[in-house]
Each structure stands twice: as C-alpha cells, then as structure tokens.
Short mmCIF file of C-alpha atoms and ligand atoms in Angstrom, two decimals:
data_model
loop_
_atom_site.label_atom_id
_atom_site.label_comp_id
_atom_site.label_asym_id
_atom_site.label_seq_id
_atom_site.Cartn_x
_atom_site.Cartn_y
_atom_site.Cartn_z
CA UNK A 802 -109.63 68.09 47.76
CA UNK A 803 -106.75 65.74 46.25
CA UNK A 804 -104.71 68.85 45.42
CA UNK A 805 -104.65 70.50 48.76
CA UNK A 806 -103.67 66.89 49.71
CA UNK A 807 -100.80 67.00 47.93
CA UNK A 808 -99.81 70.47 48.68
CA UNK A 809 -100.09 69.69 52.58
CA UNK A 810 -97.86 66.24 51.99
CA UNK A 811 -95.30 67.86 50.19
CA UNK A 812 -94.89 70.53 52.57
CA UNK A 813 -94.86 68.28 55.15
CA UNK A 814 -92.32 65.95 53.55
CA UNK A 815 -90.37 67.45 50.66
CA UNK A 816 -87.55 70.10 51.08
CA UNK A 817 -87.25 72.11 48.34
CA UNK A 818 -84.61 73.61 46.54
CA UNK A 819 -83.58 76.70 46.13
CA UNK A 820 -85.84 77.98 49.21
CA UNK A 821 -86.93 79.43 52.16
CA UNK A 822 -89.51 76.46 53.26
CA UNK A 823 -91.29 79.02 55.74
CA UNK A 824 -91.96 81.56 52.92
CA UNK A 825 -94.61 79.14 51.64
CA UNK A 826 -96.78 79.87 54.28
CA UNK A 827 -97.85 82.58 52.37
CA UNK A 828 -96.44 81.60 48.56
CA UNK A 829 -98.02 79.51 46.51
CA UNK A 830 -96.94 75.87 46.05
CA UNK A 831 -98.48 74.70 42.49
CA UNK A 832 -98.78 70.83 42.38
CA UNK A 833 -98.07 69.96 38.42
CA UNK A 834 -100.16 67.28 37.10
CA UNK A 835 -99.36 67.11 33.28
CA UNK A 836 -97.02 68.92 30.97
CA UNK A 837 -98.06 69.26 27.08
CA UNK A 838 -95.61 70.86 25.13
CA UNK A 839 -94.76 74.28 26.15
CA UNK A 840 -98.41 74.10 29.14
CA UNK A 841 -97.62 72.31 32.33
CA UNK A 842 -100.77 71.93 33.77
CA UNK A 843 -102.09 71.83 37.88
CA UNK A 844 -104.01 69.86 39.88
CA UNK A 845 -106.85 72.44 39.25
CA UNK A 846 -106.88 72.63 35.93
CA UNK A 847 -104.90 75.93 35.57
CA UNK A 848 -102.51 75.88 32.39
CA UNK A 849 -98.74 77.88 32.63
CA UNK A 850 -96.83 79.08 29.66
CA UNK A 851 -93.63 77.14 30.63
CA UNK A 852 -91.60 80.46 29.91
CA UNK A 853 -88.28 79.41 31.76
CA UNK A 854 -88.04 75.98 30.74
CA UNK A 855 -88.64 74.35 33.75
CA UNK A 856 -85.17 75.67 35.19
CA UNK A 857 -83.91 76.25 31.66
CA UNK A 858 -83.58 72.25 30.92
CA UNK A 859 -86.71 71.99 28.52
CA UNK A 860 -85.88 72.53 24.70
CA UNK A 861 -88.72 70.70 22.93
CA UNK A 862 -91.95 70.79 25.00
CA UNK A 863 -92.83 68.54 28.07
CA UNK A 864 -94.02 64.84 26.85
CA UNK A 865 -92.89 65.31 23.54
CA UNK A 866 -94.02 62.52 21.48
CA UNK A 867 -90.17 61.96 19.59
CA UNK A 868 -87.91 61.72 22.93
CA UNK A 869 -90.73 59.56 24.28
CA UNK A 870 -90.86 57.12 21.68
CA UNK A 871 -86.96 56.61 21.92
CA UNK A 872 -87.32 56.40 25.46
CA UNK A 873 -90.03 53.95 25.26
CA UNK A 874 -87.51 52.04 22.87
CA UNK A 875 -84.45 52.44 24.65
CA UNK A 876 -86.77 51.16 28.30
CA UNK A 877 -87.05 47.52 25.88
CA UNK A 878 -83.60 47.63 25.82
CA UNK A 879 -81.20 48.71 28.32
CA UNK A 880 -81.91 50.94 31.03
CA UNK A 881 -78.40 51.11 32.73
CA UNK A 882 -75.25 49.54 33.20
CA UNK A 883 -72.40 50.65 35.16
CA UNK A 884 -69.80 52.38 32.59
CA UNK A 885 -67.01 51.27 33.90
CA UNK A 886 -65.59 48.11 32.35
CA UNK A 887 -68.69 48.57 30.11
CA UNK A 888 -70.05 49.85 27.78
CA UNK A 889 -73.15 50.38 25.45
CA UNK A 890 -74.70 51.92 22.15
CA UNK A 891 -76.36 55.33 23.40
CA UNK A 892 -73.11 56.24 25.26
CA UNK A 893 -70.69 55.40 22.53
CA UNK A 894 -73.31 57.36 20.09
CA UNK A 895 -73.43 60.21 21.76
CA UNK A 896 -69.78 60.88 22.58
CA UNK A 897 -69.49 60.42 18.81
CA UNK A 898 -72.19 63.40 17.86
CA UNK A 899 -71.28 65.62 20.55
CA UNK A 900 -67.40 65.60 19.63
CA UNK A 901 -68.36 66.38 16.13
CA UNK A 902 -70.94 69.41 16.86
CA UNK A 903 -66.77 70.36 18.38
CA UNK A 904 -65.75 69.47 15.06
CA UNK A 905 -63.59 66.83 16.58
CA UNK A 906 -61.53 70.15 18.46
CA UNK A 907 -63.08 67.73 21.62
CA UNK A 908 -62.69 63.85 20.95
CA UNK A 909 -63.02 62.67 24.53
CA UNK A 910 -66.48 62.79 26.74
CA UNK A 911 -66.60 62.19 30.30
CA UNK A 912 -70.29 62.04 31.88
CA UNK A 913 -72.19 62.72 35.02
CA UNK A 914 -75.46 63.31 36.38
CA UNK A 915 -76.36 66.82 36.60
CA UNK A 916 -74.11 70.68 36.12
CA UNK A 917 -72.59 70.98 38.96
CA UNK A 918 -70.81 67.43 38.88
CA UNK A 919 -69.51 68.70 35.54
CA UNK A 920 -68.27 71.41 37.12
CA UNK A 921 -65.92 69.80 39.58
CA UNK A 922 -65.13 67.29 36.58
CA UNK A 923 -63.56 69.99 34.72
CA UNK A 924 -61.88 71.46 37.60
CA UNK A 925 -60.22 68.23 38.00
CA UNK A 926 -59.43 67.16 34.69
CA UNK A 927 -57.62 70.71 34.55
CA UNK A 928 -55.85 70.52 38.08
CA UNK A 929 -54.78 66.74 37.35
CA UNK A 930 -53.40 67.38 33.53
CA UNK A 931 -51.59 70.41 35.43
CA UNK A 932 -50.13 67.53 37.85
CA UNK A 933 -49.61 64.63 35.24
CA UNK A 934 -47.41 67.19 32.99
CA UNK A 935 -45.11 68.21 36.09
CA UNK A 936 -46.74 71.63 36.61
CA UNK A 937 -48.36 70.76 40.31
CA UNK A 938 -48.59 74.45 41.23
CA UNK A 939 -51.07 75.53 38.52
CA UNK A 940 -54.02 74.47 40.89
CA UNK A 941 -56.25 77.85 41.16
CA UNK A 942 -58.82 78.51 39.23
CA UNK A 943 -60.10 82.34 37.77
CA UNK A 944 -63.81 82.97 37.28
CA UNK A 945 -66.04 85.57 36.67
CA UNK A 946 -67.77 88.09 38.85
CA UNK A 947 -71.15 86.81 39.32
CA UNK A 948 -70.24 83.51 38.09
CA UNK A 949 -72.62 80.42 38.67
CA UNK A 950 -71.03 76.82 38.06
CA UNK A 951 -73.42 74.94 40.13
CA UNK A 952 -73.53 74.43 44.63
CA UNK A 953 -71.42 71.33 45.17
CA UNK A 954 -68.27 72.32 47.65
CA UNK A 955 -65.70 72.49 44.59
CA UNK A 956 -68.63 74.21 41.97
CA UNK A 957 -69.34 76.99 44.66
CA UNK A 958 -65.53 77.67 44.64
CA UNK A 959 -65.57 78.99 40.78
CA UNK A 960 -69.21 80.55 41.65
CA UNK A 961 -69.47 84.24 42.91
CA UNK A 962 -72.98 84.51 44.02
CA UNK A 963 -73.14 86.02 47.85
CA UNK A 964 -76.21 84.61 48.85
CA UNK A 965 -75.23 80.78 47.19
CA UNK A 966 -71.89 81.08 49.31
CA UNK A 967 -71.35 82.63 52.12
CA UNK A 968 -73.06 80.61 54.70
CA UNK A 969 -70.43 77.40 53.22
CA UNK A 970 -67.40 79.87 53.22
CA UNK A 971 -65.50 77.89 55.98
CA UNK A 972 -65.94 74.43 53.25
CA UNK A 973 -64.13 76.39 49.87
CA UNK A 974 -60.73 77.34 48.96
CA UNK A 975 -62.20 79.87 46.47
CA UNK A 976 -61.18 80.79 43.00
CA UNK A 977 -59.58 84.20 41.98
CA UNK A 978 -62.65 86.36 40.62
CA UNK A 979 -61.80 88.81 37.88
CA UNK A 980 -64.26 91.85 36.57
CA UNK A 981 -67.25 90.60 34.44
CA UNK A 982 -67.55 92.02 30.32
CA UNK A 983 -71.63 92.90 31.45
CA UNK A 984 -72.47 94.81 29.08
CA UNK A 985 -74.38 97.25 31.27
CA UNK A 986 -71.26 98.26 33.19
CA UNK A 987 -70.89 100.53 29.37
CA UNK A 988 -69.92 103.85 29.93
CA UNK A 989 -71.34 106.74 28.10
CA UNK A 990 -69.92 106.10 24.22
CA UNK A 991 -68.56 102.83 25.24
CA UNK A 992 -69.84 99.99 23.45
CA UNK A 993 -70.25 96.36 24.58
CA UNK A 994 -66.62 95.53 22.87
CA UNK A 995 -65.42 97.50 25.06
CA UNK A 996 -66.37 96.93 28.46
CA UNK A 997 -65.16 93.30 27.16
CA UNK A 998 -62.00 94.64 25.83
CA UNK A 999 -61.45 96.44 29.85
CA UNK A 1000 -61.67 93.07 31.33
CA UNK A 1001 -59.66 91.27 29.56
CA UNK A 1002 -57.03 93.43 30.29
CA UNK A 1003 -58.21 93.03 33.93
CA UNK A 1004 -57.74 89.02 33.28
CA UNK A 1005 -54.41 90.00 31.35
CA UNK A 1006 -53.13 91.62 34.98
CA UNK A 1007 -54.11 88.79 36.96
CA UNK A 1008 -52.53 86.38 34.66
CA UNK A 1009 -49.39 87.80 33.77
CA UNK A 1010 -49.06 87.97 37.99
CA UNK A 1011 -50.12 84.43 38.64
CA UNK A 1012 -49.97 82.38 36.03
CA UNK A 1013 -47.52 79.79 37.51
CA UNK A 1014 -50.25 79.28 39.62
CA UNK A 1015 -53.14 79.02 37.60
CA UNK A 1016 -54.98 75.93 36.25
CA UNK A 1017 -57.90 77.41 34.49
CA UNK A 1018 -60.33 79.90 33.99
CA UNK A 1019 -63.89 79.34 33.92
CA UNK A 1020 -66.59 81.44 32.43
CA UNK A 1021 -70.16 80.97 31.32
CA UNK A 1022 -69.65 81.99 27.65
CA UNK A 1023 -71.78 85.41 26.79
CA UNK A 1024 -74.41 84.69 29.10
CA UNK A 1025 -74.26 84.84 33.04
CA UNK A 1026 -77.34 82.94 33.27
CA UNK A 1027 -78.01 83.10 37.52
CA UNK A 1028 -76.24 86.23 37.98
CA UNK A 1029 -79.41 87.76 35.91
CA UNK A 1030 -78.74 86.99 32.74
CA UNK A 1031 -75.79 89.05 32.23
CA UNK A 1032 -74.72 89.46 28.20
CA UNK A 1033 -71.30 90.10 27.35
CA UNK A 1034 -69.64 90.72 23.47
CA UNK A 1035 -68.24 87.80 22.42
CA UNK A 1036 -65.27 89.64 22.02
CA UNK A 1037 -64.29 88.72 25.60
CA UNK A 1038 -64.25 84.97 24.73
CA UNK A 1039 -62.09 85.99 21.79
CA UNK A 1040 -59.46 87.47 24.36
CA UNK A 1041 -59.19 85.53 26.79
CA UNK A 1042 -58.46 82.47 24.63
CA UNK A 1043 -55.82 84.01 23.41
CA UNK A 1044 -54.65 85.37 26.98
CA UNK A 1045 -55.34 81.45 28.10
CA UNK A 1046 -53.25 80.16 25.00
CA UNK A 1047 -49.98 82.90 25.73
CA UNK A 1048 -50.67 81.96 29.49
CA UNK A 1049 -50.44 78.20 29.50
CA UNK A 1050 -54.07 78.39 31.47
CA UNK A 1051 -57.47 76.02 30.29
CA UNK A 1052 -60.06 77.59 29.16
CA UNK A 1053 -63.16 76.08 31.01
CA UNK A 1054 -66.36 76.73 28.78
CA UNK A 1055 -69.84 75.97 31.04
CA UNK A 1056 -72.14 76.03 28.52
CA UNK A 1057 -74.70 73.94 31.24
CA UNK A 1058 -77.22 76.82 30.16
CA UNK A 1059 -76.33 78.39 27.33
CA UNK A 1060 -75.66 75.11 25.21
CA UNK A 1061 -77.60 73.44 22.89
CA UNK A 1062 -78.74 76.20 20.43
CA UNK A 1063 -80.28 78.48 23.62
CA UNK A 1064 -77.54 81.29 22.45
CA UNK A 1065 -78.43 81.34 19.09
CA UNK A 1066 -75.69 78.93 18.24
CA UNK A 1067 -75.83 75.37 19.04
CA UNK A 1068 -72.86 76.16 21.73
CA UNK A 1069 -71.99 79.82 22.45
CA UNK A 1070 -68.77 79.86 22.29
CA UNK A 1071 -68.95 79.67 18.16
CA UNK A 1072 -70.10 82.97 17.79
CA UNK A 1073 -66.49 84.09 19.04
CA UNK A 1074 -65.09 81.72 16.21
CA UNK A 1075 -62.93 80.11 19.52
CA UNK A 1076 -62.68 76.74 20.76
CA UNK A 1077 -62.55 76.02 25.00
CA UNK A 1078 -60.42 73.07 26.18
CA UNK A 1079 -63.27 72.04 28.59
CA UNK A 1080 -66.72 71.83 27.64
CA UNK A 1081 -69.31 71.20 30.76
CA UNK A 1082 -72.94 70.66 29.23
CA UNK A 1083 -76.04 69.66 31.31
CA UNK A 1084 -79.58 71.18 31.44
CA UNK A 1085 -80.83 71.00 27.72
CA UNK A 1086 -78.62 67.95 26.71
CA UNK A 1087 -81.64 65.54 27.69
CA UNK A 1088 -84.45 67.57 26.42
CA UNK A 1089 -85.39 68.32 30.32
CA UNK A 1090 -85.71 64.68 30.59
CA UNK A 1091 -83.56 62.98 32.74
CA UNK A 1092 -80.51 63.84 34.84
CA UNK A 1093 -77.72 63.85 32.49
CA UNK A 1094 -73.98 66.21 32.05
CA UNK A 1095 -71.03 65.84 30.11
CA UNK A 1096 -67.59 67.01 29.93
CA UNK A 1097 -65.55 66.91 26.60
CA UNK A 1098 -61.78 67.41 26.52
CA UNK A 1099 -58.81 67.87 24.37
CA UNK A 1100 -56.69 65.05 22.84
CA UNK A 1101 -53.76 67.01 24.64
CA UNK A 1102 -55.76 66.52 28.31
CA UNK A 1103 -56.91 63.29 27.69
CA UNK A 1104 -53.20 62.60 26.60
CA UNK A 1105 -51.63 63.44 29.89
CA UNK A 1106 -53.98 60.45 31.53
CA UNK A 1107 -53.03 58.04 29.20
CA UNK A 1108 -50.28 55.99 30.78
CA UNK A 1109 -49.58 52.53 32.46
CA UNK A 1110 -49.76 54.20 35.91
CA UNK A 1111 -53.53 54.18 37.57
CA UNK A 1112 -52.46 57.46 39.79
CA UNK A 1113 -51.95 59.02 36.84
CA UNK A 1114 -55.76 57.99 35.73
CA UNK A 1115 -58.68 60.37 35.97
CA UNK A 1116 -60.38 57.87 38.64
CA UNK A 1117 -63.58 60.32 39.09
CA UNK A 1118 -66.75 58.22 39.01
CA UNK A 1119 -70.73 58.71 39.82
CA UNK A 1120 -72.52 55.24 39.85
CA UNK A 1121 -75.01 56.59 37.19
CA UNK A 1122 -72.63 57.79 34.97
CA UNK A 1123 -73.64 57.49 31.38
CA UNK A 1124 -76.69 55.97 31.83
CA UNK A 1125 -78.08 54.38 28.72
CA UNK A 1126 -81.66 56.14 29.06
CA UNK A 1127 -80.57 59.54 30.01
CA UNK A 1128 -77.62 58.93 26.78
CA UNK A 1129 -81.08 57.92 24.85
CA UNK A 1130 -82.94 61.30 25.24
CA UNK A 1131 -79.85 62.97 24.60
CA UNK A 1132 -79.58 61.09 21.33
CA UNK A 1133 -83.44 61.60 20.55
CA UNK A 1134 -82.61 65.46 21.24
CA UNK A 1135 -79.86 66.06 18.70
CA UNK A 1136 -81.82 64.34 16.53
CA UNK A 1137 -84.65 66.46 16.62
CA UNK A 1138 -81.50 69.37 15.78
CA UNK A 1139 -81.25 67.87 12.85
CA UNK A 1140 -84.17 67.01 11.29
CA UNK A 1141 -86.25 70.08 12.51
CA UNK A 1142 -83.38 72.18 11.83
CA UNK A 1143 -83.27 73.55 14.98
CA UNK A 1144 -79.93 76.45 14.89
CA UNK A 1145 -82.00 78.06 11.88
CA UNK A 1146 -85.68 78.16 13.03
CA UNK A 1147 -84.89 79.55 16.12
CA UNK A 1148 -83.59 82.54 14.44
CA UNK A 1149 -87.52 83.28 13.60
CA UNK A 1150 -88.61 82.60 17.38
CA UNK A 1151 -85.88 84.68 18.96
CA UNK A 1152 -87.04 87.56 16.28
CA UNK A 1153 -90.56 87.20 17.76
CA UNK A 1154 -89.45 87.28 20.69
CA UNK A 1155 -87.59 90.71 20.24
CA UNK A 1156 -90.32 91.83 18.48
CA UNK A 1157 -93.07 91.18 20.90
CA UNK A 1158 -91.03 92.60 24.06
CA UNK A 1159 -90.18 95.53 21.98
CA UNK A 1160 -94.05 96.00 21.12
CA UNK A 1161 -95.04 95.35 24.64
CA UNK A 1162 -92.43 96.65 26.97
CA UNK A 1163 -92.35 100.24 25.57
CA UNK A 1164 -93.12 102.82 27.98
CA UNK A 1165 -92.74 100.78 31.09
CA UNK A 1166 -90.27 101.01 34.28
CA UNK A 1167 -87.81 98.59 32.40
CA UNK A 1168 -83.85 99.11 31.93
CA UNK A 1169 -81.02 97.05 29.21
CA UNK A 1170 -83.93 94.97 27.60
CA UNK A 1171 -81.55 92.20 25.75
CA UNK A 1172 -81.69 89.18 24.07
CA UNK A 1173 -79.22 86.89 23.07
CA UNK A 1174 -80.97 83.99 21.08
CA UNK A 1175 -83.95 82.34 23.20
CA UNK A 1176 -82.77 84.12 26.34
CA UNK A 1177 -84.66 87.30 27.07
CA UNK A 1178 -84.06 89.80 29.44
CA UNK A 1179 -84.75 93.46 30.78
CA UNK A 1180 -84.21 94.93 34.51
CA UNK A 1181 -87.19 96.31 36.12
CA UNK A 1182 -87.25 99.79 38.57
CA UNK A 1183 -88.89 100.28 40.84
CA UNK A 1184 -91.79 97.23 42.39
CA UNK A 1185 -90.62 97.22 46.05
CA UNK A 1186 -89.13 94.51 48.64
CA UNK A 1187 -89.69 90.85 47.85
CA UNK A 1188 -89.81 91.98 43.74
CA UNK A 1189 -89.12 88.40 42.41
CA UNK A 1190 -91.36 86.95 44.30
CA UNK A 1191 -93.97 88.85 43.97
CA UNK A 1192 -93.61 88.40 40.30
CA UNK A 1193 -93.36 84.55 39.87
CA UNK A 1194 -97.13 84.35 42.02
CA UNK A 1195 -98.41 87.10 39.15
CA UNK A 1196 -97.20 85.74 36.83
CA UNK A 1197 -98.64 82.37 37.99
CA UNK A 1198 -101.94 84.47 38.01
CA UNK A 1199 -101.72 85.70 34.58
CA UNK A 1200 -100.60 81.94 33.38
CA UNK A 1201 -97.09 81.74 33.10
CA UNK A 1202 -94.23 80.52 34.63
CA UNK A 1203 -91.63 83.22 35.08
CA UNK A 1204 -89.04 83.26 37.83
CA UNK A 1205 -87.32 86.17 38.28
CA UNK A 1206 -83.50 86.95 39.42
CA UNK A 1207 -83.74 89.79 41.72
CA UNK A 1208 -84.98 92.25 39.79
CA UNK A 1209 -83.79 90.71 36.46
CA UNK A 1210 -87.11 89.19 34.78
CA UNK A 1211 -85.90 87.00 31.71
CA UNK A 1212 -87.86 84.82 29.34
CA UNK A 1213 -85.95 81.37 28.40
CA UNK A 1214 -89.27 79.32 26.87
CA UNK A 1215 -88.53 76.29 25.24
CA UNK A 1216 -88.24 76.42 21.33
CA UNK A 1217 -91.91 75.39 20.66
CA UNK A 1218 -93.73 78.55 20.65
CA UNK A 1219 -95.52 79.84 17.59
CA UNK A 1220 -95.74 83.30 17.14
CA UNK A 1221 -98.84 83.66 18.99
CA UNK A 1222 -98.23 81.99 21.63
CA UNK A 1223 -94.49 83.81 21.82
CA UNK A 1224 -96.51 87.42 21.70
CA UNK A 1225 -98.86 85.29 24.34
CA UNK A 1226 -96.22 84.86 26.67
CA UNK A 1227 -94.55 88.31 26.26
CA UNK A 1228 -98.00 89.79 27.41
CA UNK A 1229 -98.77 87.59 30.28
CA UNK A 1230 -95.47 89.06 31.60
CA UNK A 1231 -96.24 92.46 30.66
CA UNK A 1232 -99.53 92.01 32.61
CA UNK A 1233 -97.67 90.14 35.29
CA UNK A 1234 -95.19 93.32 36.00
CA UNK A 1235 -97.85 95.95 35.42
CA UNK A 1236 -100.07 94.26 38.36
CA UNK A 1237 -96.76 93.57 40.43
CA UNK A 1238 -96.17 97.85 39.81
CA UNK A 1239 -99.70 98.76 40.57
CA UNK A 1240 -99.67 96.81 43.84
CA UNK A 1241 -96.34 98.61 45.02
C1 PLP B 1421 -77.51 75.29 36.32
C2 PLP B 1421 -76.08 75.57 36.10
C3 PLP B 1421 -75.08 74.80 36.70
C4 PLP B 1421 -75.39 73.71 37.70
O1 PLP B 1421 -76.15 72.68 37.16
P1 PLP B 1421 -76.97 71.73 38.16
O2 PLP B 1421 -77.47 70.63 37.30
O3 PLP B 1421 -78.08 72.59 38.70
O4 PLP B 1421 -76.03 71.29 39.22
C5 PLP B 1421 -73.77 75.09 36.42
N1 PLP B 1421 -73.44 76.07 35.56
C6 PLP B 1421 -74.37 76.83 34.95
C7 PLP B 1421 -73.94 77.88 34.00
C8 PLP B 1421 -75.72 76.62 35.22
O5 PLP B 1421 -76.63 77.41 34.65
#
C-alpha cells in the first residue's frame, strides 16, 4: 500500500501547518499525487474539485501547460541570482507590468518570498519613511477587526485573529484595531454603505486622537479573506483614503488574496476608484507556483530612501528575493491576463457562480450568501461542534476541496471552471453540508 506509506511517513515526519497534528488521528490526511487543471488527484485515484485554490494561490489550473512552458524556458536560463548588486530580465519585467496595472501611481517594487514577509515589508517601509522625513513618532499601525496580514512576529501585530495570536502575545507590540465595515453588522434599513460609512467615522475618532502617532493603516481591501470572508462596500476604502490623506497616515493595501482579478477587478482597491501607498501582493502573483510577494510603493516613499546615507536605506533583504523563476511564473501569469482576457471572462464565471449557489442553496440552514467576484460565501446554522471540520472530510467525500472558516463555507476555485463544472462544484458542496446537517 504505497499510499498508506506515505500517509504514515508524513505523519511521522512532516508538521503541518495550520494544525492540530493529533486531530489526524481521526482526520483524513489525503496524499496528492497529480494536479490537472482545476482536479488534484490522490494516491488512490480519487479526483477533488480544487474549490479553494489550493489556499487561494491557484488562478489558472494546477500544471498548466503556459506557466510550464515559461518555466521550462526560464529553468535553461537562469534560475536565481542574488538581487542585490544584481540584477536580471524577469525581475526588471515584472516590476515594469506590475507598476503599470498601478498605472505608474506605484513605480517602485520591493520583493519577497511569501505574504506575510510583505507584510512586515510594508510596515517598515511606512515606519522608516515616517523616520527618514523627521516624523519618528508615527510608528503604530491601525488595522481592522478581524484582520489577517500573515503569522510572522511583526504580521501578527496588524492581524486580529484570537486563535492566530494569543498564545505569541508576550512577542507583539500590537496595532490599534478599529471596527470592521462587515457588511453583516447592517442594521435593519441600513445598507452596506453604511455600516462602512459608521466605521470610518470610528477610524476618523481614532485618527484625529492619534495621528501624531500613527504610521499607517492596514486593511485587506473589501474582502477579509481569514476572518470568513468578510465583504465590505467599497465605500470604506473611499473614506479612509481620504481620512489617511487629511491625516498624514499610509494607506497599506494587502491585496495578498484579493489581488490579481479574484475581486472582480484585477486589484480591489479599483472598484473604490482609490489608489493605496503600499501594495503587498502574494498568493495568486505566481499562478500557485512558486513562493513569490511583492511590495510596490510611492515615488514619495521611495524618495525619502534615496540619499547618500546607507542608514537612511531600506536595508531589508530575504536571500531569495526576486528570484528569476518565481519572477518567470509571475510573468507567464499576467500574460495569460492578457491574452485570455482574464478581468472580463471572469465576469461570466462569477455569474455562474451566483447563479448556481442561488439555484442550489435555497431553502437550506444558510445566512448573508455573498459574492464578491470569484470569492463565494454564505454562513451556515446550525451543524454542531467541530463544523469546519466536519465539512472539509465531506466535502472530500463528495469530491471537493472546501475548507471552511468556522462556520463560514466559501468557494474561491481557480478561474478555469466551465459552467458545468462551476454548477458541479456548487453541488458537491450543497451535498457536502446537507450530509454534514443530517449527521448533526
Ligand atoms: C495569506 C495572507 C497573508 C499571508 O501570506 P503568507 O504567504 O501565508 O504568509 C497575508 N495577508 C492576507 C490578506 C492573506 O490572505
């Protein structure tokens, strides 16, 4: 039995993330074998709709035959060379296309390896302008309730999840949190402008006390992806760039998930018409490929760096940084944008997807069914202790990969699906909650 081989060795020798190892006495531990567009297939033959993405990182299918070719070229090339002192095609490339999808707003792109590097990047960049400009007491940061900006020391400072933080309390100096625009928190004849409208005036408060004080705030534009997919009016965004503009405070955008078109827009923060000062991207930028994140500034912070003085310098490194393969998928990615047209097709998947939830979710326990672009999301009542687990092994059962958030269950597949397979998907999770509910 080769797979039970492999499921005994990598219990035995792998820790993975985001879990309780002893729960998998009794979980299942699936041991992937091949992915094929939107199927990743197991060592038994079973096939999963990949319905999350594989961690919301997968945009165009696993193995897909374009990012592998230019991967295949880039591997006759150059794989990597350090990027300091150097530099090399792919990375020079794609700081060029990704400051123009800005519209040159961001000329300057900084790189790491995965989100929450970009994270602490940006909180940097933003303490350190704050510093080269005189202003060395505007070193706090604001975030969100229920903010996520990744689990690295500084990252879990701006991030507001309870169970992500409080065992490393005694290592942060955390941020200020200010009230979320969720767009469930609507009261009756309240719209979702708002509840947005409320907390910016919430931010307003905080700022108008504290701004002296105050780097930057950070928010995960109209999407809080791991607080449970939490949708907010864009009308927030609209706010508080003008609050961070009258304040003198960055505006930090993490667009880690919500980038690269998965909002409906190739970066959220368009559909507010606004431009951040910090863009952190990860996740999608390689396709699900390789580990890969940027940050793009201002002119105005890169500015403040620029000087004879190496103190003054942004001296933050990572010994992969830009990496010429990783910079290669990225490039093979936006690519794929433009030729297939990517912004504008989507439209017609997230419309099935609407559609088919719509169809298929009527008349079951479910609560705020939403959808902004390719995300998907409803809240279920009801389906006992242990709900999210329980779910991702039916849904396993019913072939799909689905990982609930609490008791958030959200779609996120990449953008590959036909129709049938989108209304394919959107049943196998209809089937997967109604056998989660009848077992309760
Ligand atoms: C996933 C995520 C991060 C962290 O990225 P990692 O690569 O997992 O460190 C940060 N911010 C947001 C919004 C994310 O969704």
């Amino acid at each position: 039995m080769p797979e039970r081989d492999l499921l005994a060795r990598s219990l035995a020798a792998v820790w993975h993330p985001c879990t309780q190892m002893k729960h998998h006495e009794r979980l299942p531990l699936l041991a992937i074998v091949r992915g094929d567009g939107p199927w990743l297939e197991d060592a038994t033959g079973r096939r999963l709709i990949d319905g999350v993405s594989s961690w919301w990182t997968n945009l165009f299918g696993h193995c897909n035959p374009r990012i592998n070719a230019a991967l295949k070229d880039q591997l006759g090339r150059l794989e990597h060379a350090m990027l300091a002192g150097f530099t090399h095609e792919p990375v020079v490339a794609l700081s060029e296309r990704l400051s123009a999808l800005t519209e040159g707003h961001l000329g300057h792109v900084f790189y790491a390896s995965d989100g929450a590097s970009a994270t602490e990047i940006a909180l940097k960049m933003s303490q350190h302008y704050w510093r080269n400009v005189g202003q060395p007491a505007k070193n706090r940061f604001l975030c969100l309730e229920g903010s996520y900006h990744g689990e690295t020391v500084g990252a879990l400072a701006v991030t507001d999840v309870a169970i992500f933080r409080e065992a490393y309390a005694p290592l942060l100096r955390p941020a200020t949190v200010v009230p979320t625009p969720d767009a469930r928190l609507a009261r009756s004849g309240e719209s979702a402008a708002d509840v947005a409208q409320r907390a910016a005036a919430a931010l307003e408060q905080t700022l108008e006390q504290d701004h002296e004080r105050i780097a930057a705030l950070i928010v995960e534009p109209l999407v809080q992806g791991a607080a449970g997919m939490v949708m907010y009016d864009p009308e927030y965004l609209r706010l508080a760039r003008r609050l961070c503009d009258r304040y003198r405070v960055h505006l930090i955008a993490d667009e880690i998930a919500v980038g690269f078109g998965r909002s409906g827009s190739f970066f959220a923060f368009e559909q507010a018409a606004i431009q951040p000062d910090l863009l952190c991207l990860s996740k999608g930028i390689s396709g699900g490929y390789l580990p890969l994140s940027a940050v793009l500034c201002t002119d105005d912070i890169y500015r403040a760096f620029y000087d004879d003085s190496v103190t003054r310098a942004f001296l933050h490194s990572h010994s992969y940084t830009g990496n010429a393969l990783a910079c290669r998928a990225a490039l093979a990615v936006l690519d794929i944008f433009d030729e297939d047209d990517v912004v504008a097709t989507n439209r017609q998947r997230a419309r099935w997807l609407g559609d088919a939830a719509t169809e298929l979710l009527a008349e079951r326990p479910v609560t705020h069914l939403r959808q902004r672009g390719m995300i998907l999301a409803f809240d279920v009542t009801g389906g006992g202790e242990d709900f999210a687990a329980r779910y991702f092994a039916a849904a396993v059962d019913h072939g799909a990969l689905l990982r609930p958030i609490g008791r958030t269950v959200y779609l996120m597949p990449p953008y590959v699906l036909d129709q049938s397979l989108t209304h394919e998907l959107v049943l196998r999770a209809t089937k997967a909650l109604d056998a989660v509910l009848a077992a309760h």
